mmCIF file with all atom_site columns, C-alpha atoms in Angstrom:
data_model
loop_
_atom_site.group_PDB
_atom_site.id
_atom_site.type_symbol
_atom_site.label_atom_id
_atom_site.label_alt_id
_atom_site.label_comp_id
_atom_site.label_asym_id
_atom_site.label_entity_id
_atom_site.label_seq_id
_atom_site.pdbx_PDB_ins_code
_atom_site.Cartn_x
_atom_site.Cartn_y
_atom_site.Cartn_z
_atom_site.occupancy
_atom_site.B_iso_or_equiv
_atom_site.pdbx_formal_charge
_atom_site.auth_seq_id
_atom_site.auth_comp_id
_atom_site.auth_asym_id
_atom_site.auth_atom_id
_atom_site.pdbx_PDB_model_num
ATOM 1   C CA . MET A 1 1   ? 53.791  4.252   10.504  1.00 49.00 ? 1   MET A CA 1
ATOM 2   C CA . LEU A 1 2   ? 51.047  4.315   7.895   1.00 52.00 ? 2   LEU A CA 1
ATOM 3   C CA . ASN A 1 3   ? 47.597  5.591   8.868   1.00 53.00 ? 3   ASN A CA 1
ATOM 4   C CA . THR A 1 4   ? 44.695  3.863   7.127   1.00 52.00 ? 4   THR A CA 1
ATOM 5   C CA . PRO A 1 5   ? 41.054  4.809   7.477   1.00 53.00 ? 5   PRO A CA 1
ATOM 6   C CA . SER A 1 6   ? 38.937  2.593   9.673   1.00 53.00 ? 6   SER A CA 1
ATOM 7   C CA . THR A 1 7   ? 36.566  0.233   7.868   1.00 59.00 ? 7   THR A CA 1
ATOM 8   C CA . ALA A 1 8   ? 34.468  -0.675  10.885  1.00 57.00 ? 8   ALA A CA 1
ATOM 9   C CA . PRO A 1 9   ? 30.867  -1.598  10.113  1.00 55.00 ? 9   PRO A CA 1
ATOM 10  C CA . PRO A 1 10  ? 28.252  1.106   10.743  1.00 52.00 ? 10  PRO A CA 1
ATOM 11  C CA . ALA A 1 11  ? 26.708  1.182   14.195  1.00 47.00 ? 11  ALA A CA 1
ATOM 12  C CA . PRO A 1 12  ? 23.241  -0.402  14.512  1.00 47.00 ? 12  PRO A CA 1
ATOM 13  C CA . SER A 1 13  ? 20.177  1.812   14.742  1.00 50.00 ? 13  SER A CA 1
ATOM 14  C CA . VAL A 1 14  ? 19.575  3.219   18.190  1.00 48.00 ? 14  VAL A CA 1
ATOM 15  C CA . HIS A 1 15  ? 16.288  2.023   19.712  1.00 59.00 ? 15  HIS A CA 1
ATOM 16  C CA . ALA A 1 16  ? 14.590  2.504   23.032  1.00 58.00 ? 16  ALA A CA 1
ATOM 17  C CA . VAL A 1 17  ? 16.173  0.426   25.780  1.00 70.00 ? 17  VAL A CA 1
ATOM 18  C CA . GLY A 1 18  ? 15.118  -3.208  25.431  1.00 71.00 ? 18  GLY A CA 1
ATOM 19  C CA . VAL A 1 19  ? 13.271  -2.922  22.097  1.00 80.00 ? 19  VAL A CA 1
ATOM 20  C CA . SER A 1 20  ? 14.887  -4.634  19.127  1.00 85.00 ? 20  SER A CA 1
ATOM 21  C CA . ASN A 1 21  ? 13.539  -4.765  15.583  1.00 84.00 ? 21  ASN A CA 1
ATOM 22  C CA . GLU A 1 22  ? 12.656  -8.446  16.079  1.00 86.00 ? 22  GLU A CA 1
ATOM 23  C CA . GLU A 1 23  ? 10.790  -7.817  19.353  1.00 85.00 ? 23  GLU A CA 1
ATOM 24  C CA . PHE A 1 24  ? 8.849   -4.910  17.882  1.00 82.00 ? 24  PHE A CA 1
ATOM 25  C CA . ARG A 1 25  ? 7.970   -6.914  14.759  1.00 82.00 ? 25  ARG A CA 1
ATOM 26  C CA . ALA A 1 26  ? 6.803   -9.881  16.905  1.00 85.00 ? 26  ALA A CA 1
ATOM 27  C CA . ALA A 1 27  ? 4.612   -7.630  19.058  1.00 85.00 ? 27  ALA A CA 1
ATOM 28  C CA . MET A 1 28  ? 3.038   -5.865  16.068  1.00 81.00 ? 28  MET A CA 1
ATOM 29  C CA . SER A 1 29  ? 2.308   -9.190  14.355  1.00 83.00 ? 29  SER A CA 1
ATOM 30  C CA . ARG A 1 30  ? -0.234  -9.802  17.126  1.00 80.00 ? 30  ARG A CA 1
ATOM 31  C CA . LEU A 1 31  ? -2.339  -6.871  15.893  1.00 78.00 ? 31  LEU A CA 1
ATOM 32  C CA . ALA A 1 32  ? -4.835  -8.086  13.290  1.00 79.00 ? 32  ALA A CA 1
ATOM 33  C CA . ALA A 1 33  ? -5.143  -5.725  10.344  1.00 87.00 ? 33  ALA A CA 1
ATOM 34  C CA . GLY A 1 34  ? -7.407  -5.431  7.349   1.00 91.00 ? 34  GLY A CA 1
ATOM 35  C CA . VAL A 1 35  ? -5.763  -5.951  3.962   1.00 95.00 ? 35  VAL A CA 1
ATOM 36  C CA . VAL A 1 36  ? -6.127  -3.443  1.135   1.00 97.00 ? 36  VAL A CA 1
ATOM 37  C CA . LEU A 1 37  ? -4.790  -3.050  -2.374  1.00 97.00 ? 37  LEU A CA 1
ATOM 38  C CA . VAL A 1 38  ? -3.503  0.488   -2.999  1.00 97.00 ? 38  VAL A CA 1
ATOM 39  C CA . THR A 1 39  ? -3.476  1.447   -6.665  1.00 97.00 ? 39  THR A CA 1
ATOM 40  C CA . ALA A 1 40  ? -2.524  4.438   -8.778  1.00 96.00 ? 40  ALA A CA 1
ATOM 41  C CA . HIS A 1 41  ? -2.168  5.173   -12.456 1.00 94.00 ? 41  HIS A CA 1
ATOM 42  C CA . GLU A 1 42  ? 1.235   6.432   -13.493 1.00 88.00 ? 42  GLU A CA 1
ATOM 43  C CA . PRO A 1 43  ? 0.610   9.066   -16.169 1.00 80.00 ? 43  PRO A CA 1
ATOM 44  C CA . GLN A 1 44  ? 2.093   8.772   -19.627 1.00 68.00 ? 44  GLN A CA 1
ATOM 45  C CA . ALA A 1 45  ? 5.560   10.356  -19.383 1.00 67.00 ? 45  ALA A CA 1
ATOM 46  C CA . ASP A 1 46  ? 6.001   11.141  -23.070 1.00 63.00 ? 46  ASP A CA 1
ATOM 47  C CA . PRO A 1 47  ? 2.973   12.104  -25.198 1.00 65.00 ? 47  PRO A CA 1
ATOM 48  C CA . ASP A 1 48  ? 4.460   10.113  -28.082 1.00 61.00 ? 48  ASP A CA 1
ATOM 49  C CA . GLY A 1 49  ? 5.651   7.211   -25.912 1.00 50.00 ? 49  GLY A CA 1
ATOM 50  C CA . PRO A 1 50  ? 3.903   4.294   -24.232 1.00 53.00 ? 50  PRO A CA 1
ATOM 51  C CA . SER A 1 51  ? 0.733   4.917   -22.230 1.00 65.00 ? 51  SER A CA 1
ATOM 52  C CA . GLY A 1 52  ? 0.895   5.194   -18.462 1.00 78.00 ? 52  GLY A CA 1
ATOM 53  C CA . GLU A 1 53  ? 0.999   2.147   -16.219 1.00 88.00 ? 53  GLU A CA 1
ATOM 54  C CA . ASP A 1 54  ? -1.154  0.903   -13.347 1.00 92.00 ? 54  ASP A CA 1
ATOM 55  C CA . ILE A 1 55  ? 0.744   0.355   -10.095 1.00 93.00 ? 55  ILE A CA 1
ATOM 56  C CA . GLY A 1 56  ? -0.499  -1.674  -7.123  1.00 95.00 ? 56  GLY A CA 1
ATOM 57  C CA . MET A 1 57  ? 0.686   -2.768  -3.695  1.00 95.00 ? 57  MET A CA 1
ATOM 58  C CA . THR A 1 58  ? -0.791  -4.725  -0.805  1.00 95.00 ? 58  THR A CA 1
ATOM 59  C CA . ALA A 1 59  ? -0.951  -2.869  2.505   1.00 95.00 ? 59  ALA A CA 1
ATOM 60  C CA . THR A 1 60  ? -2.102  -3.435  6.064   1.00 94.00 ? 60  THR A CA 1
ATOM 61  C CA . SER A 1 61  ? -1.134  -0.003  7.389   1.00 94.00 ? 61  SER A CA 1
ATOM 62  C CA . PHE A 1 62  ? -4.349  1.732   6.384   1.00 96.00 ? 62  PHE A CA 1
ATOM 63  C CA . MET A 1 63  ? -6.832  3.594   8.566   1.00 96.00 ? 63  MET A CA 1
ATOM 64  C CA . SER A 1 64  ? -9.608  6.129   8.719   1.00 96.00 ? 64  SER A CA 1
ATOM 65  C CA . VAL A 1 65  ? -8.459  9.519   10.033  1.00 96.00 ? 65  VAL A CA 1
ATOM 66  C CA . SER A 1 66  ? -11.451 11.860  9.869   1.00 96.00 ? 66  SER A CA 1
ATOM 67  C CA . LEU A 1 67  ? -15.137 11.839  9.001   1.00 95.00 ? 67  LEU A CA 1
ATOM 68  C CA . ASP A 1 68  ? -15.407 15.570  8.277   1.00 96.00 ? 68  ASP A CA 1
ATOM 69  C CA . PRO A 1 69  ? -13.659 15.930  5.925   1.00 97.00 ? 69  PRO A CA 1
ATOM 70  C CA . PRO A 1 70  ? -13.367 12.249  4.980   1.00 97.00 ? 70  PRO A CA 1
ATOM 71  C CA . LEU A 1 71  ? -9.650  11.420  5.324   1.00 97.00 ? 71  LEU A CA 1
ATOM 72  C CA . VAL A 1 72  ? -7.703  8.157   5.305   1.00 98.00 ? 72  VAL A CA 1
ATOM 73  C CA . LEU A 1 73  ? -4.036  7.326   5.908   1.00 97.00 ? 73  LEU A CA 1
ATOM 74  C CA . ILE A 1 74  ? -1.772  4.777   4.250   1.00 97.00 ? 74  ILE A CA 1
ATOM 75  C CA . GLY A 1 75  ? 1.776   3.944   5.356   1.00 96.00 ? 75  GLY A CA 1
ATOM 76  C CA . LEU A 1 76  ? 4.260   3.392   2.513   1.00 96.00 ? 76  LEU A CA 1
ATOM 77  C CA . ARG A 1 77  ? 7.843   2.174   2.785   1.00 93.00 ? 77  ARG A CA 1
ATOM 78  C CA . GLU A 1 78  ? 9.988   5.215   2.024   1.00 94.00 ? 78  GLU A CA 1
ATOM 79  C CA . GLY A 1 79  ? 11.482  5.003   -1.459  1.00 90.00 ? 79  GLY A CA 1
ATOM 80  C CA . SER A 1 80  ? 9.101   2.248   -2.615  1.00 90.00 ? 80  SER A CA 1
ATOM 81  C CA . ARG A 1 81  ? 7.665   2.500   -6.097  1.00 90.00 ? 81  ARG A CA 1
ATOM 82  C CA . MET A 1 82  ? 4.256   3.544   -4.695  1.00 94.00 ? 82  MET A CA 1
ATOM 83  C CA . ASP A 1 83  ? 5.853   6.143   -2.404  1.00 95.00 ? 83  ASP A CA 1
ATOM 84  C CA . ASP A 1 84  ? 7.776   7.607   -5.339  1.00 93.00 ? 84  ASP A CA 1
ATOM 85  C CA . LEU A 1 85  ? 4.675   7.633   -7.568  1.00 93.00 ? 85  LEU A CA 1
ATOM 86  C CA . LEU A 1 86  ? 2.431   9.259   -4.947  1.00 95.00 ? 86  LEU A CA 1
ATOM 87  C CA . ALA A 1 87  ? 5.071   11.946  -4.401  1.00 95.00 ? 87  ALA A CA 1
ATOM 88  C CA . GLU A 1 88  ? 4.388   12.944  -8.036  1.00 93.00 ? 88  GLU A CA 1
ATOM 89  C CA . GLN A 1 89  ? 0.799   11.780  -8.609  1.00 92.00 ? 89  GLN A CA 1
ATOM 90  C CA . PRO A 1 90  ? -1.765  12.949  -5.998  1.00 96.00 ? 90  PRO A CA 1
ATOM 91  C CA . LEU A 1 91  ? -4.610  10.624  -7.096  1.00 97.00 ? 91  LEU A CA 1
ATOM 92  C CA . TRP A 1 92  ? -4.820  7.027   -5.862  1.00 97.00 ? 92  TRP A CA 1
ATOM 93  C CA . ALA A 1 93  ? -7.322  4.371   -4.813  1.00 98.00 ? 93  ALA A CA 1
ATOM 94  C CA . VAL A 1 94  ? -7.854  1.660   -2.219  1.00 98.00 ? 94  VAL A CA 1
ATOM 95  C CA . SER A 1 95  ? -9.749  -1.635  -2.576  1.00 98.00 ? 95  SER A CA 1
ATOM 96  C CA . PHE A 1 96  ? -10.645 -3.396  0.698   1.00 97.00 ? 96  PHE A CA 1
ATOM 97  C CA . LEU A 1 97  ? -9.890  -7.067  0.022   1.00 96.00 ? 97  LEU A CA 1
ATOM 98  C CA . SER A 1 98  ? -12.346 -9.850  0.774   1.00 94.00 ? 98  SER A CA 1
ATOM 99  C CA . ARG A 1 99  ? -11.453 -13.277 2.126   1.00 92.00 ? 99  ARG A CA 1
ATOM 100 C CA . SER A 1 100 ? -11.575 -14.665 -1.427  1.00 92.00 ? 100 SER A CA 1
ATOM 101 C CA . GLN A 1 101 ? -8.870  -12.236 -2.593  1.00 94.00 ? 101 GLN A CA 1
ATOM 102 C CA . GLY A 1 102 ? -5.913  -13.679 -0.672  1.00 93.00 ? 102 GLY A CA 1
ATOM 103 C CA . SER A 1 103 ? -4.131  -14.581 -3.903  1.00 93.00 ? 103 SER A CA 1
ATOM 104 C CA . VAL A 1 104 ? -4.463  -10.971 -5.097  1.00 94.00 ? 104 VAL A CA 1
ATOM 105 C CA . ALA A 1 105 ? -2.963  -9.766  -1.787  1.00 94.00 ? 105 ALA A CA 1
ATOM 106 C CA . GLY A 1 106 ? -0.059  -12.197 -2.134  1.00 91.00 ? 106 GLY A CA 1
ATOM 107 C CA . ARG A 1 107 ? 0.535   -11.288 -5.756  1.00 90.00 ? 107 ARG A CA 1
ATOM 108 C CA . PHE A 1 108 ? 0.876   -7.556  -5.072  1.00 92.00 ? 108 PHE A CA 1
ATOM 109 C CA . ALA A 1 109 ? 2.954   -8.103  -1.908  1.00 91.00 ? 109 ALA A CA 1
ATOM 110 C CA . MET A 1 110 ? 5.777   -9.988  -3.653  1.00 82.00 ? 110 MET A CA 1
ATOM 111 C CA . LYS A 1 111 ? 9.257   -8.492  -3.560  1.00 78.00 ? 111 LYS A CA 1
ATOM 112 C CA . ASN A 1 112 ? 11.234  -8.414  -6.815  1.00 71.00 ? 112 ASN A CA 1
ATOM 113 C CA . ARG A 1 113 ? 8.031   -9.161  -8.661  1.00 67.00 ? 113 ARG A CA 1
ATOM 114 C CA . ILE A 1 114 ? 7.220   -9.086  -12.322 1.00 66.00 ? 114 ILE A CA 1
ATOM 115 C CA . SER A 1 115 ? 5.806   -5.926  -13.834 1.00 74.00 ? 115 SER A CA 1
ATOM 116 C CA . ASP A 1 116 ? 2.569   -4.538  -12.441 1.00 78.00 ? 116 ASP A CA 1
ATOM 117 C CA . ARG A 1 117 ? 1.076   -4.712  -15.938 1.00 79.00 ? 117 ARG A CA 1
ATOM 118 C CA . LEU A 1 118 ? 1.244   -8.522  -15.770 1.00 83.00 ? 118 LEU A CA 1
ATOM 119 C CA . LEU A 1 119 ? -0.060  -8.574  -12.178 1.00 88.00 ? 119 LEU A CA 1
ATOM 120 C CA . PHE A 1 120 ? -3.217  -6.742  -13.236 1.00 91.00 ? 120 PHE A CA 1
ATOM 121 C CA . ALA A 1 121 ? -3.696  -8.902  -16.372 1.00 88.00 ? 121 ALA A CA 1
ATOM 122 C CA . ASP A 1 122 ? -6.281  -11.320 -14.947 1.00 89.00 ? 122 ASP A CA 1
ATOM 123 C CA . VAL A 1 123 ? -7.603  -9.280  -12.005 1.00 93.00 ? 123 VAL A CA 1
ATOM 124 C CA . PRO A 1 124 ? -11.124 -7.942  -12.716 1.00 94.00 ? 124 PRO A CA 1
ATOM 125 C CA . TYR A 1 125 ? -11.326 -4.202  -12.083 1.00 96.00 ? 125 TYR A CA 1
ATOM 126 C CA . VAL A 1 126 ? -12.889 -0.966  -13.225 1.00 96.00 ? 126 VAL A CA 1
ATOM 127 C CA . ARG A 1 127 ? -11.031 2.285   -13.646 1.00 95.00 ? 127 ARG A CA 1
ATOM 128 C CA . GLY A 1 128 ? -11.883 4.962   -11.078 1.00 96.00 ? 128 GLY A CA 1
ATOM 129 C CA . LYS A 1 129 ? -13.613 8.019   -12.524 1.00 96.00 ? 129 LYS A CA 1
ATOM 130 C CA . GLU A 1 130 ? -11.722 10.465  -10.280 1.00 95.00 ? 130 GLU A CA 1
ATOM 131 C CA . SER A 1 131 ? -8.324  8.793   -9.884  1.00 95.00 ? 131 SER A CA 1
ATOM 132 C CA . GLY A 1 132 ? -8.004  6.712   -13.049 1.00 94.00 ? 132 GLY A CA 1
ATOM 133 C CA . ALA A 1 133 ? -6.670  3.943   -10.769 1.00 96.00 ? 133 ALA A CA 1
ATOM 134 C CA . PRO A 1 134 ? -7.878  0.314   -10.811 1.00 96.00 ? 134 PRO A CA 1
ATOM 135 C CA . LEU A 1 135 ? -10.713 -0.529  -8.370  1.00 97.00 ? 135 LEU A CA 1
ATOM 136 C CA . LEU A 1 136 ? -11.221 -4.271  -7.842  1.00 97.00 ? 136 LEU A CA 1
ATOM 137 C CA . ASP A 1 137 ? -14.627 -5.597  -8.922  1.00 94.00 ? 137 ASP A CA 1
ATOM 138 C CA . ASP A 1 138 ? -15.234 -7.839  -5.913  1.00 91.00 ? 138 ASP A CA 1
ATOM 139 C CA . ALA A 1 139 ? -13.651 -5.663  -3.205  1.00 96.00 ? 139 ALA A CA 1
ATOM 140 C CA . LEU A 1 140 ? -15.672 -5.129  -0.024  1.00 96.00 ? 140 LEU A CA 1
ATOM 141 C CA . ALA A 1 141 ? -15.329 -1.379  -0.545  1.00 96.00 ? 141 ALA A CA 1
ATOM 142 C CA . THR A 1 142 ? -13.362 0.992   -2.762  1.00 97.00 ? 142 THR A CA 1
ATOM 143 C CA . LEU A 1 143 ? -12.201 4.549   -2.203  1.00 98.00 ? 143 LEU A CA 1
ATOM 144 C CA . GLU A 1 144 ? -10.643 7.061   -4.550  1.00 98.00 ? 144 GLU A CA 1
ATOM 145 C CA . CYS A 1 145 ? -8.404  9.602   -2.839  1.00 98.00 ? 145 CYS A CA 1
ATOM 146 C CA . ARG A 1 146 ? -6.361  12.753  -3.407  1.00 98.00 ? 146 ARG A CA 1
ATOM 147 C CA . THR A 1 147 ? -3.246  13.286  -1.302  1.00 98.00 ? 147 THR A CA 1
ATOM 148 C CA . GLU A 1 148 ? -3.666  16.081  1.244   1.00 97.00 ? 148 GLU A CA 1
ATOM 149 C CA . GLN A 1 149 ? -0.439  15.608  3.203   1.00 97.00 ? 149 GLN A CA 1
ATOM 150 C CA . ARG A 1 150 ? 2.730   13.489  3.294   1.00 97.00 ? 150 ARG A CA 1
ATOM 151 C CA . VAL A 1 151 ? 4.611   12.958  6.549   1.00 97.00 ? 151 VAL A CA 1
ATOM 152 C CA . THR A 1 152 ? 7.968   11.211  6.888   1.00 96.00 ? 152 THR A CA 1
ATOM 153 C CA . ALA A 1 153 ? 7.896   8.838   9.881   1.00 94.00 ? 153 ALA A CA 1
ATOM 154 C CA . GLY A 1 154 ? 11.013  6.708   10.348  1.00 91.00 ? 154 GLY A CA 1
ATOM 155 C CA . ASP A 1 155 ? 11.438  4.468   7.308   1.00 92.00 ? 155 ASP A CA 1
ATOM 156 C CA . HIS A 1 156 ? 7.894   5.136   6.059   1.00 94.00 ? 156 HIS A CA 1
ATOM 157 C CA . THR A 1 157 ? 5.875   7.921   4.493   1.00 97.00 ? 157 THR A CA 1
ATOM 158 C CA . LEU A 1 158 ? 2.393   8.474   5.897   1.00 97.00 ? 158 LEU A CA 1
ATOM 159 C CA . VAL A 1 159 ? 0.108   9.625   3.104   1.00 98.00 ? 159 VAL A CA 1
ATOM 160 C CA . ILE A 1 160 ? -3.122  11.292  4.186   1.00 98.00 ? 160 ILE A CA 1
ATOM 161 C CA . GLY A 1 161 ? -5.741  11.342  1.461   1.00 98.00 ? 161 GLY A CA 1
ATOM 162 C CA . ARG A 1 162 ? -9.114  13.029  1.061   1.00 98.00 ? 162 ARG A CA 1
ATOM 163 C CA . VAL A 1 163 ? -11.752 10.529  -0.025  1.00 98.00 ? 163 VAL A CA 1
ATOM 164 C CA . LEU A 1 164 ? -13.272 11.590  -3.346  1.00 98.00 ? 164 LEU A CA 1
ATOM 165 C CA . THR A 1 165 ? -15.504 8.562   -4.015  1.00 97.00 ? 165 THR A CA 1
ATOM 166 C CA . SER A 1 166 ? -16.696 5.532   -2.096  1.00 97.00 ? 166 SER A CA 1
ATOM 167 C CA . ALA A 1 167 ? -18.396 2.352   -3.358  1.00 96.00 ? 167 ALA A CA 1
ATOM 168 C CA . LEU A 1 168 ? -19.395 -1.078  -2.005  1.00 95.00 ? 168 LEU A CA 1
ATOM 169 C CA . PRO A 1 169 ? -19.005 -3.489  -4.957  1.00 93.00 ? 169 PRO A CA 1
ATOM 170 C CA . GLY A 1 170 ? -18.753 -6.690  -2.851  1.00 82.00 ? 170 GLY A CA 1
ATOM 171 C CA . ALA A 1 171 ? -20.172 -5.434  0.452   1.00 71.00 ? 171 ALA A CA 1
ATOM 172 C CA . GLU A 1 172 ? -21.663 -8.767  1.544   1.00 82.00 ? 172 GLU A CA 1
ATOM 173 C CA . GLY A 1 173 ? -18.346 -10.669 1.780   1.00 84.00 ? 173 GLY A CA 1
ATOM 174 C CA . SER A 1 174 ? -15.998 -11.197 4.724   1.00 91.00 ? 174 SER A CA 1
ATOM 175 C CA . PRO A 1 175 ? -12.719 -9.270  5.076   1.00 93.00 ? 175 PRO A CA 1
ATOM 176 C CA . LEU A 1 176 ? -9.223  -10.568 4.480   1.00 93.00 ? 176 LEU A CA 1
ATOM 177 C CA . THR A 1 177 ? -7.038  -9.938  7.530   1.00 89.00 ? 177 THR A CA 1
ATOM 178 C CA . TYR A 1 178 ? -3.335  -10.213 8.313   1.00 89.00 ? 178 TYR A CA 1
ATOM 179 C CA . PHE A 1 179 ? -2.288  -11.700 11.660  1.00 85.00 ? 179 PHE A CA 1
ATOM 180 C CA . ARG A 1 180 ? 0.981   -13.265 12.888  1.00 86.00 ? 180 ARG A CA 1
ATOM 181 C CA . GLY A 1 181 ? 2.585   -13.025 9.459   1.00 85.00 ? 181 GLY A CA 1
ATOM 182 C CA . ARG A 1 182 ? -0.210  -14.700 7.467   1.00 85.00 ? 182 ARG A CA 1
ATOM 183 C CA . TYR A 1 183 ? -3.402  -13.802 5.648   1.00 83.00 ? 183 TYR A CA 1
ATOM 184 C CA . ARG A 1 184 ? -6.399  -14.930 7.705   1.00 82.00 ? 184 ARG A CA 1
ATOM 185 C CA . GLN A 1 185 ? -10.154 -15.049 7.363   1.00 76.00 ? 185 GLN A CA 1
ATOM 186 C CA . LEU A 1 186 ? -12.696 -14.090 9.969   1.00 74.00 ? 186 LEU A CA 1
ATOM 187 C CA . ASP A 1 187 ? -15.256 -16.779 10.702  1.00 66.00 ? 187 ASP A CA 1
#
């Protein structure tokens, strides 16, 4: 009799009794969230090679943590390009998107997207003085941050950043929100 190794599929993730991924996702989609663009500048790897690149991603898992000192938190999918970059580069920025910036949110949320260089091509921004990262011209608010702490939490990394600068370039607009799987506008 020949013994062959079992090729059974891996067991599914263990969750609390009665909570599936789909149920959790459906429940969390009922929580409205503000939409931000997280950006960072990837430094030039080789002094004689190409210059560094701007990286951006849309996020809804962003929150204030502390007033003194000023701290914020962003949740990043573990192993994402932004997670990998912020593991190496401690400086980053956040632009709070306005209701008119839904297309920008969609552009930077795409999976298997074109290069970030092309995504930034026609988006008006200034470069942050502290972080070197893009800050959107018409954002409701912008923050430049320095990573203070990284915490692994399930399939995400929670990045806590100290706020270095704050500005209100488009403070009079309305926010872009995300609710039930779609970008929404407050009336």
